[in-house]
Coordinates of C-alpha atoms in Angstrom, one line a residue:
M1314 CA 98.1 96.6 66.1
P1315 CA 96.3 93.0 66.6
V1316 CA 96.9 91.6 70.4
I1317 CA 95.9 88.2 70.6
A1318 CA 95.8 86.3 74.1
I1319 CA 95.4 82.6 73.9
T1320 CA 95.2 80.0 76.7
Q1321 CA 97.8 77.7 77.7
E1322 CA 96.5 74.3 78.0
M1323 CA 98.9 71.3 77.8
G1324 CA 98.9 69.3 74.7
S1325 CA 96.0 71.4 73.5
L1326 CA 98.1 72.6 70.5
A1327 CA 97.7 76.1 71.5
K1328 CA 101.6 76.6 71.2
D1329 CA 101.6 75.5 67.5
V1330 CA 98.5 77.5 67.3
G1331 CA 100.3 80.5 68.6
M1332 CA 103.6 80.3 66.7
Q1333 CA 101.8 79.9 63.3
L1334 CA 99.5 82.9 64.0
A1335 CA 102.3 85.1 64.6
D1336 CA 104.4 83.9 61.9
S1337 CA 101.5 84.3 59.4
L1338 CA 100.3 87.7 60.8
K1339 CA 104.0 89.0 61.4
L1340 CA 103.3 89.5 65.1
D1341 CA 105.6 89.3 68.1
T1342 CA 105.1 86.4 70.6
M1343 CA 105.3 86.3 74.3
R1344 CA 108.1 83.5 75.1
H1345 CA 110.2 83.4 78.2
E1346 CA 110.2 87.2 78.9
V1347 CA 108.0 87.0 82.0
V1348 CA 109.9 84.3 83.5
E1349 CA 113.0 86.0 82.9
R1350 CA 111.8 89.3 84.3
L1351 CA 110.2 87.9 87.4
S1352 CA 113.5 86.0 87.9
E1353 CA 115.2 89.0 87.7
K1354 CA 112.8 91.4 90.0
M1355 CA 112.1 88.5 92.5
N1356 CA 115.9 87.1 92.5
M1357 CA 114.1 83.8 92.2
P1358 CA 115.6 81.0 90.0
K1359 CA 113.6 80.6 86.6
S1360 CA 113.1 76.9 87.4
V1361 CA 111.4 77.6 90.6
I1362 CA 108.9 80.1 88.8
R1363 CA 108.2 77.6 86.4
R1364 CA 107.6 74.9 88.8
L1365 CA 105.1 77.2 91.0
R1366 CA 103.2 77.8 87.8
E1367 CA 102.9 74.2 86.8
G1368 CA 102.2 73.1 90.4
K1369 CA 105.2 71.2 90.6
A1370 CA 106.9 73.1 93.6
G1371 CA 107.8 71.4 96.6
I1372 CA 106.2 72.5 99.8
V1373 CA 109.2 75.0 100.8
E1374 CA 109.0 76.6 97.7
R1375 CA 105.4 76.7 97.9
L1376 CA 105.5 78.3 101.7
T1377 CA 108.3 80.5 100.7
A1378 CA 107.0 82.0 97.5
D1379 CA 105.4 85.5 97.2
R1380 CA 102.7 84.6 95.0
Q1381 CA 101.0 87.8 95.3
K1382 CA 104.0 89.6 94.2
I1383 CA 104.6 87.0 91.2
A1384 CA 100.9 87.9 90.0
V1385 CA 101.6 91.7 90.1
Y1386 CA 104.9 91.4 88.3
S1387 CA 103.3 89.1 85.6
A1388 CA 100.6 91.4 85.1
E1389 CA 102.6 94.3 84.7
E1390 CA 104.5 92.2 81.9
V1391 CA 101.4 91.3 80.3
F1392 CA 100.0 94.6 79.9
E1393 CA 103.2 96.1 79.1
L1394 CA 103.5 93.5 75.8
A1395 CA 100.0 94.4 74.9
N1396 CA 100.3 97.8 75.2
R1397 CA 103.0 97.7 72.6
G1398 CA 100.4 95.9 70.4
N1399 CA 101.1 93.6 67.1
I1400 CA 101.9 90.2 69.6
V1401 CA 100.3 86.9 70.7
L1402 CA 100.3 86.5 74.4
R1403 CA 99.9 83.0 75.3
G1404 CA 99.2 81.9 79.0
W1405 CA 99.7 83.8 82.1
G1406 CA 96.1 84.9 82.6
A1407 CA 96.4 87.3 79.7
T1408 CA 93.0 86.5 78.4
C1409 CA 91.3 87.4 81.7
M1410 CA 93.4 90.4 82.3
L1411 CA 92.7 92.0 78.9
R1412 CA 89.1 90.9 78.5
P1413 CA 87.8 94.3 79.1
V1414 CA 89.9 95.8 76.0
P1415 CA 87.8 95.7 72.9
H1416 CA 90.4 95.1 70.5
V1417 CA 92.1 92.1 72.4
V1418 CA 91.0 89.1 70.8
G1419 CA 90.7 86.2 73.4
V1420 CA 90.9 82.7 72.2
R1421 CA 91.0 79.3 73.9
I1422 CA 92.6 76.4 72.4
T1423 CA 91.3 73.1 73.9
R1424 CA 91.5 69.2 72.8
S1425 CA 90.2 66.2 74.5
F1426 CA 91.7 64.6 77.6
E1427 CA 93.0 61.7 75.8
K1428 CA 94.4 63.3 72.9
R1429 CA 96.2 65.7 75.1
V1430 CA 97.8 62.5 76.8
D1431 CA 98.5 60.9 73.8
W1432 CA 100.5 64.1 73.0
L1433 CA 102.5 64.2 76.1
M1434 CA 103.3 60.4 75.7
E1435 CA 104.8 61.2 72.3
N1436 CA 106.6 64.1 73.4
L1437 CA 108.1 62.4 76.5
G1438 CA 108.8 59.3 74.3
T1439 CA 106.9 57.3 77.0
D1440 CA 104.4 54.2 76.9
D1441 CA 103.4 55.2 80.6
R1442 CA 99.9 56.6 80.2
G1443 CA 99.4 56.7 83.9
F1444 CA 102.0 58.9 84.1
A1445 CA 101.0 61.3 81.3
E1446 CA 97.6 61.3 82.7
D1447 CA 98.6 62.5 86.3
E1448 CA 100.7 65.1 84.5
I1449 CA 98.0 66.5 82.6
R1450 CA 95.6 66.7 85.4
R1451 CA 98.3 68.3 87.4
S1452 CA 98.7 71.1 85.0
D1453 CA 94.9 71.8 84.9
E1454 CA 94.5 71.4 88.4
A1455 CA 97.4 74.0 88.8
H1456 CA 96.1 76.3 85.8
A1457 CA 92.3 76.2 87.4
A1458 CA 93.6 77.0 90.8
R1459 CA 95.8 79.9 89.8
M1460 CA 93.0 81.5 87.8
H1461 CA 90.4 81.2 90.2
Q1462 CA 92.7 82.7 93.0
Q1463 CA 93.9 85.5 90.8
F1464 CA 90.8 86.4 88.9
G1465 CA 87.9 84.8 90.7
V1466 CA 86.8 83.0 87.7
T1467 CA 86.3 79.3 86.5
W1468 CA 89.2 78.3 83.9
G1469 CA 87.4 77.0 80.6
D1470 CA 84.4 79.1 81.2
P1471 CA 83.5 79.7 77.3
L1472 CA 82.2 83.0 78.2
L1473 CA 85.5 84.3 79.0
Y1474 CA 86.6 84.0 75.4
D1475 CA 85.7 85.6 72.0
L1476 CA 86.3 82.2 70.3
V1477 CA 86.7 78.6 71.6
L1478 CA 88.4 76.1 69.2
N1479 CA 88.5 72.4 69.7
T1480 CA 91.9 71.1 67.9
D1481 CA 90.4 67.5 68.1
R1482 CA 88.2 68.6 65.2
V1483 CA 90.0 71.7 63.9
S1484 CA 93.4 71.9 62.6
V1485 CA 96.2 74.1 63.7
A1486 CA 95.7 75.6 60.4
S1487 CA 92.2 76.2 60.3
C1488 CA 92.5 77.5 64.2
V1489 CA 94.9 80.0 62.7
E1490 CA 92.4 81.4 59.7
L1491 CA 89.6 81.4 62.1
I1492 CA 91.6 83.8 64.5
T1493 CA 92.9 85.9 61.8
Q1494 CA 89.2 86.6 60.5
L1495 CA 88.4 87.6 63.9
T1496 CA 91.3 90.1 64.1
R1497 CA 89.8 91.7 60.9
R1498 CA 86.4 92.0 62.1
P1499 CA 85.1 95.6 63.0
E1500 CA 84.6 94.6 66.3
F1501 CA 88.3 94.1 67.5
Q1502 CA 89.4 97.1 65.5
E1503 CA 91.6 99.3 67.8
T1504 CA 90.1 102.6 68.4
E1505 CA 91.4 105.7 70.3
A1506 CA 88.9 104.6 73.1
S1507 CA 90.1 101.1 73.2
R1508 CA 93.8 102.2 73.0
A1509 CA 93.4 104.6 75.9
M1510 CA 91.8 101.7 78.1
L1511 CA 94.4 99.4 77.6
A1512 CA 97.2 102.3 78.3
D1513 CA 95.4 103.1 81.6
M1514 CA 95.3 99.5 82.5
T1515 CA 99.1 99.1 81.7
L1516 CA 99.9 102.4 83.8
T1517 CA 97.8 100.8 87.0
A1518 CA 99.5 97.6 86.6
R1519 CA 102.9 99.5 86.4
I1520 CA 102.0 101.7 89.8
R1521 CA 101.0 98.2 91.5
A1522 CA 104.3 96.7 90.4
A1523 CA 106.1 99.8 91.9
F1524 CA 104.4 99.5 95.2
K1525 CA 105.6 95.8 95.4
D1526 CA 109.1 97.5 94.6
N1527 CA 109.3 99.7 97.3
E1528 CA 109.3 98.6 101.3
A1529 CA 107.3 101.6 102.3
T1530 CA 104.2 100.3 100.1
R1531 CA 104.9 96.7 99.9
D1532 CA 101.8 95.9 101.8
T1533 CA 99.9 98.7 100.7
K1534 CA 96.4 97.8 99.4
V1535 CA 94.3 100.3 98.0
T1536 CA 92.7 100.8 95.0
I1537 CA 94.3 102.4 92.0
E1538 CA 92.4 104.0 88.9
S1539 CA 94.4 105.8 85.9
H1540 CA 92.9 108.0 83.3
G1541 CA 95.3 109.5 80.7
G1542 CA 98.4 109.6 83.2
Q1543 CA 96.3 111.0 86.0
V1544 CA 96.3 108.2 88.9
S1545 CA 93.7 108.1 91.7
L1546 CA 94.3 106.5 94.9
Q1547 CA 91.6 105.3 97.1
G1548 CA 91.3 103.1 100.2
I1549 CA 92.5 103.2 103.8
V1550 CA 96.2 103.0 105.2
I1551 CA 97.5 102.8 108.7
S1552 CA 99.7 106.2 108.9
D1553 CA 100.3 109.6 107.0
A1554 CA 103.8 108.0 106.5
E1555 CA 102.3 105.3 104.3
R1556 CA 99.9 107.5 102.8
G1557 CA 102.6 110.3 101.8
A1558 CA 104.8 107.0 100.6
A1559 CA 102.1 105.6 98.4
Q1560 CA 101.6 109.0 96.7
Q1561 CA 105.4 109.4 96.2
V1562 CA 106.1 105.8 94.7
A1563 CA 102.9 106.3 92.4
A1564 CA 104.0 109.7 91.4
A1565 CA 107.5 108.4 90.3
V1566 CA 106.1 105.6 87.7
Q1567 CA 106.9 106.5 84.1
G1568 CA 103.6 107.8 82.4
V1569 CA 102.1 109.5 85.6
T1570 CA 101.4 113.0 85.3
G1571 CA 99.2 113.6 88.3
V1572 CA 98.3 112.0 91.5
D1573 CA 94.7 112.7 93.2
N1574 CA 95.6 111.2 96.9
Q1575 CA 92.3 110.2 98.4
L1576 CA 93.6 107.7 100.8
R1577 CA 92.4 107.9 104.3
V1578 CA 94.2 107.3 107.5
M1579 CA 92.9 104.9 109.9
S1580 CA 92.2 106.2 113.2
T1581 CA 94.6 105.5 116.1
S1582 CA 92.2 103.6 117.8
R1583 CA 91.5 101.1 115.0
R1584 CA 95.3 101.1 113.7
F1585 CA 95.7 97.5 113.0
T1586 CA 97.4 96.5 110.1
S1587 CA 94.6 93.4 109.4
A1588 CA 91.5 95.9 110.0
K1589 CA 92.5 97.6 106.4
Y1590 CA 92.2 94.0 104.6

């Protein structure tokens, strides 16, 4: 069950590659599912989520948006989709989140700045090159900031990917062929171990989202580890009530078969919320 994660870089032709790849291999694609799910779970207009991701949000939207919640919920969606298999995932940090999974193919599609600007001008039907350049730069800066904030990586680092393709020199059709060849190589075949790893990561993401959903655990920041349905909670909480709530919320998540609650309660003399971060 191939899982292919592709970067989303404005004007790089990554969308064309992803769509043709999915069509060629008969795979599903991640289209607007993540935005729709985030909008539903956060009671936030889809337009606002898109503006936040694209770096177009106004100051009020930036100040009031819960970026951590967006990151947690979007990660849950990406992992759930990847766990189903037979899919092309484009953007949303999928290449970074799924990097540890051996059978996931991580691809960066890139292109020269000039060609990307030409692409945007053509698609917008404008001859204002300065405007198009600003849009490309703004998009790149927003992507780079989000990747650094969420994953602590430098966007564009070739070591993050299994394959980097430059559509200045490689056609969309050739990109599809090269990625297809890589999915068939022994290194990227799904194994019982790689499948279990992805299932564990998906369950962990599901639990983090459940914590965000629950008022009692919304601000709980602890280490969550999942192994075959068995979940371990480690870290510091400020009260017995928070410790109990964390276990209760985790135990109720679909796929959890047991919870090893190793959370420690902060002593009364040091019980300050900021102290556990």
